[in-house]
Amino acid sequence: MCWDDNMNLLIVESPTKAKTISRFLDKSYTIKSSYGHVRDLPRRQMGVDIEKNFEPKYVIPDKNKAVVAELIKLSKKADTVYYATDEDREGEAIAWHLSKALKAKKEKRITFHEITESAIKDALEHSRDIDINLVNAQQARRVLDRLVGYELSPFLWRKITKGLSAGRVQSVALRLIVEREREIQDFKSEEYWTIEGEFTKTKTSNPISAKLYKIDDDVLEKFSITKDKDAKKITNDLEKSKFKIDSIEKKESKRTPPPPFITSTLQQEANKKLGFSSKQTMLIAQQLYEGIELGKEGQVGLITYMRTDSVNLSGQFLNDAVKTITKEFGEKYSQVRKFKTKSKGAQEAHEAVRPAEARRAPESLKNILNNQQLKLYELIWKRAMASQMSDAKISNTTINIVNNQKNATTLYTLRANGMIINFAGFLKIYPDLQKESVLPRVNEKDKLDLEKIEPLQHFTEPPARFSDASLVKILEEHGIGRPSTYAPTISTLIDRKYVERLQNRRLGPTEIAFVVNDLLVKHFPRIVDFEFTAKMEEDLDEIASKGKDWAKIIKNFYEPFKKNLMKKDKEIDKKEITEEKTERVCDKCNSPMVIKMGRYGKFYACTAFPKCKNAQPIKKEMTEEDVAENKELTAKEKCENCGGEMEVKEGRFGKYLACKKYPECKYTKSIVKSLEIKCPECGKGEIVERRSKRGRKFYGCDKFPKCKYALWYRPVKREDSDEIAKCDKCNSALVYKGKDNIKCSNKDCEEA
């Protein structure tokens, strides 16, 4: 490349990215950040001219005007303006908006998958024009979502309550969550039994654990044994029997490594293995991509671009991975692989999410990255490296054990399964959850002694609520959304109070979610139809890849949508959706009360509104456990204001104590659960369970605000005292991260 004295302006989206790139270019380049989009549709109006072929009306928001003014000033002095925004449609659109705002005399578009010196310089050598097809695909998505949001959201306000929103992908995701909740509510548990035994060849040999597999020639299914009496009869038969080994089968198998991460699989694995939400995963990945300060090395980008649906890996990375794996584990562990992307619209020119450098092992970053960054980088590094490693070689052994009496009327077969890893291959660095199960050495026809046989009762369980991982997976399977949309979709559902994140990190719908979903499913079926939404994604892909007329695609969607919307606006009566008659009478004006639906759920309201504004919360039916808990909470409590009795009430932020003499006495007191652990900071208070302003649970001293000691995770109590258990390495508090997973609370400690 020819380097001259002319001043060039290179624009990226973020200051961190600008700082990282500045390491690789000389002083002839001025590198600036646009801080994301510089133009957008206006906030308080539609901003789409439907009559003029859906022409968007872009404006420069007030917060961006100073940045744009500076970039215009610099662009006038520049010989060439380079737009180095992200390589996806969003990045292409940002570059196009910059071009429209700056009107530079000479401009070029550059893209790269990783922020390294070779990638940046290669991008400058292969600059191109802005791809208007990619821009139009992004514009179409933006206009489409604006039309749905600005037309459908006010409809929901009129027919249900204010503050609601609807979105194309958001509404389909909500439908999935609501339908899963209804499956759980309608689920009826069924009983079934299994029978398991332990056998030994000699008194000193290890036991063989086996499960009843077959009765005579009938292989047992899940519901073959459904009654207690049947299970006990079979158990009694087996207890009287003698046993021998009928057959031993051995099979060799291979296990192939999974492909490197794309956006969706990264979010899924980070959720399952690290407990990260989709939003959290993408925020941390963005930090790793844009660059981390690595001491003498300066600002370094550690991973490739994290919004991708391609599993491609560059030739350079494949070569480096082979060298690293061979050096670390030996030549037999290395195997170059190329994976094929399953997604129809995947951009094969892009790369998978991988470390920028194969040689940079996670261990080398332990003292530099914070705990979350290190965990995510390690996950990405191990997955990418494992994809270039040898198959694991597995030995699977099946032992069939039968009852041995000559005069037995029923033949029972019990089966034991064993698995041994003969060669770890990729499992060396990316192990799965399946553990080795070693069976003792035995031979066919060997006689066995029965040590234990027992019937085990089971009940079928309802389907699990969606986690971030499982929701992203099903959206991807349906072809709904794209890499950049998964995390924002889940965040929007939570922010709009349609969905709440439960204690086990699962996603549960709120009351309002059912009402909104049912209205959309009944009256706007195309909006929440999986196939229709997936087809729309394909159309957007074809705008990007084939230059399809985006305005025509929008028109084909909008005209029937608008016609149906106007029809439903006239047909649907708000009261039919949001009100239920009751026998309750208003205690202020004696008018009938109805159940209404508000933004935060159902409540009692007076029918004389607005003359009478009496409204009351709907008390949930109390279980025996609730009654006992409330009795315990109020047993020792008296009103500190009037000395009266206290009662448990439930508000928007959970349970609290209130004086029974309300409204004469308005004294209230929050309920705190003590862990009976002395505060390690002040030594006077106790650690209690609290809630943050956003509803997140944490644990802090009950002497707050005098003592501000707090932990995000439940602390571990010492067995021999009322003090917090301490880490042996750094003396920080030990906490539970998971049900029984005890870790150090200090994120910089190696025991964290």
mmCIF file of N, CA and C in Angstrom, residues 201 208 245 248 250 399 439-444 446 448:
data_model
loop_
_atom_site.group_PDB
_atom_site.id
_atom_site.type_symbol
_atom_site.label_atom_id
_atom_site.label_comp_id
_atom_site.label_asym_id
_atom_site.label_seq_id
_atom_site.Cartn_x
_atom_site.Cartn_y
_atom_site.Cartn_z
ATOM 1 N N LYS A 201 -20.372 -59.776 40.895
ATOM 2 C CA LYS A 201 -19.882 -61.106 40.520
ATOM 3 C C LYS A 201 -19.270 -61.795 41.737
ATOM 4 N N ILE A 208 -22.583 -53.681 39.468
ATOM 5 C CA ILE A 208 -23.100 -53.294 38.152
ATOM 6 C C ILE A 208 -24.510 -52.751 38.363
ATOM 7 N N ILE A 245 -25.252 -63.283 33.272
ATOM 8 C CA ILE A 245 -25.042 -62.363 32.149
ATOM 9 C C ILE A 245 -25.435 -63.081 30.864
ATOM 10 N N ILE A 248 -22.973 -59.560 26.149
ATOM 11 C CA ILE A 248 -22.145 -58.351 26.281
ATOM 12 C C ILE A 248 -21.889 -57.814 24.879
ATOM 13 N N LYS A 250 -20.092 -54.721 22.624
ATOM 14 C CA LYS A 250 -19.131 -53.609 22.648
ATOM 15 C C LYS A 250 -19.114 -52.924 21.289
ATOM 16 N N ILE A 399 -24.356 -54.477 28.790
ATOM 17 C CA ILE A 399 -24.457 -55.799 29.432
ATOM 18 C C ILE A 399 -25.925 -56.096 29.704
ATOM 19 N N LEU A 439 -17.657 -50.195 33.631
ATOM 20 C CA LEU A 439 -18.261 -51.440 34.111
ATOM 21 C C LEU A 439 -17.162 -52.431 34.494
ATOM 22 N N PRO A 440 -17.387 -53.256 35.533
ATOM 23 C CA PRO A 440 -16.363 -54.254 35.907
ATOM 24 C C PRO A 440 -16.211 -55.323 34.826
ATOM 25 N N ARG A 441 -15.066 -55.981 34.835
ATOM 26 C CA ARG A 441 -14.792 -57.038 33.842
ATOM 27 C C ARG A 441 -15.643 -58.267 34.151
ATOM 28 N N VAL A 442 -16.454 -58.677 33.193
ATOM 29 C CA VAL A 442 -17.296 -59.870 33.337
ATOM 30 C C VAL A 442 -17.349 -60.593 31.995
ATOM 31 N N ASN A 443 -17.869 -61.808 32.016
ATOM 32 C CA ASN A 443 -17.997 -62.610 30.794
ATOM 33 C C ASN A 443 -19.431 -63.118 30.655
ATOM 34 N N GLU A 444 -19.781 -63.443 29.433
ATOM 35 C CA GLU A 444 -21.103 -64.026 29.200
ATOM 36 C C GLU A 444 -21.246 -65.324 29.997
ATOM 37 N N ASP A 446 -21.587 -65.571 33.111
ATOM 38 C CA ASP A 446 -21.197 -65.393 34.518
ATOM 39 C C ASP A 446 -22.438 -65.260 35.388
ATOM 40 N N LEU A 448 -24.393 -63.868 38.692
ATOM 41 C CA LEU A 448 -24.316 -62.632 39.470
ATOM 42 C C LEU A 448 -25.192 -62.732 40.705
#
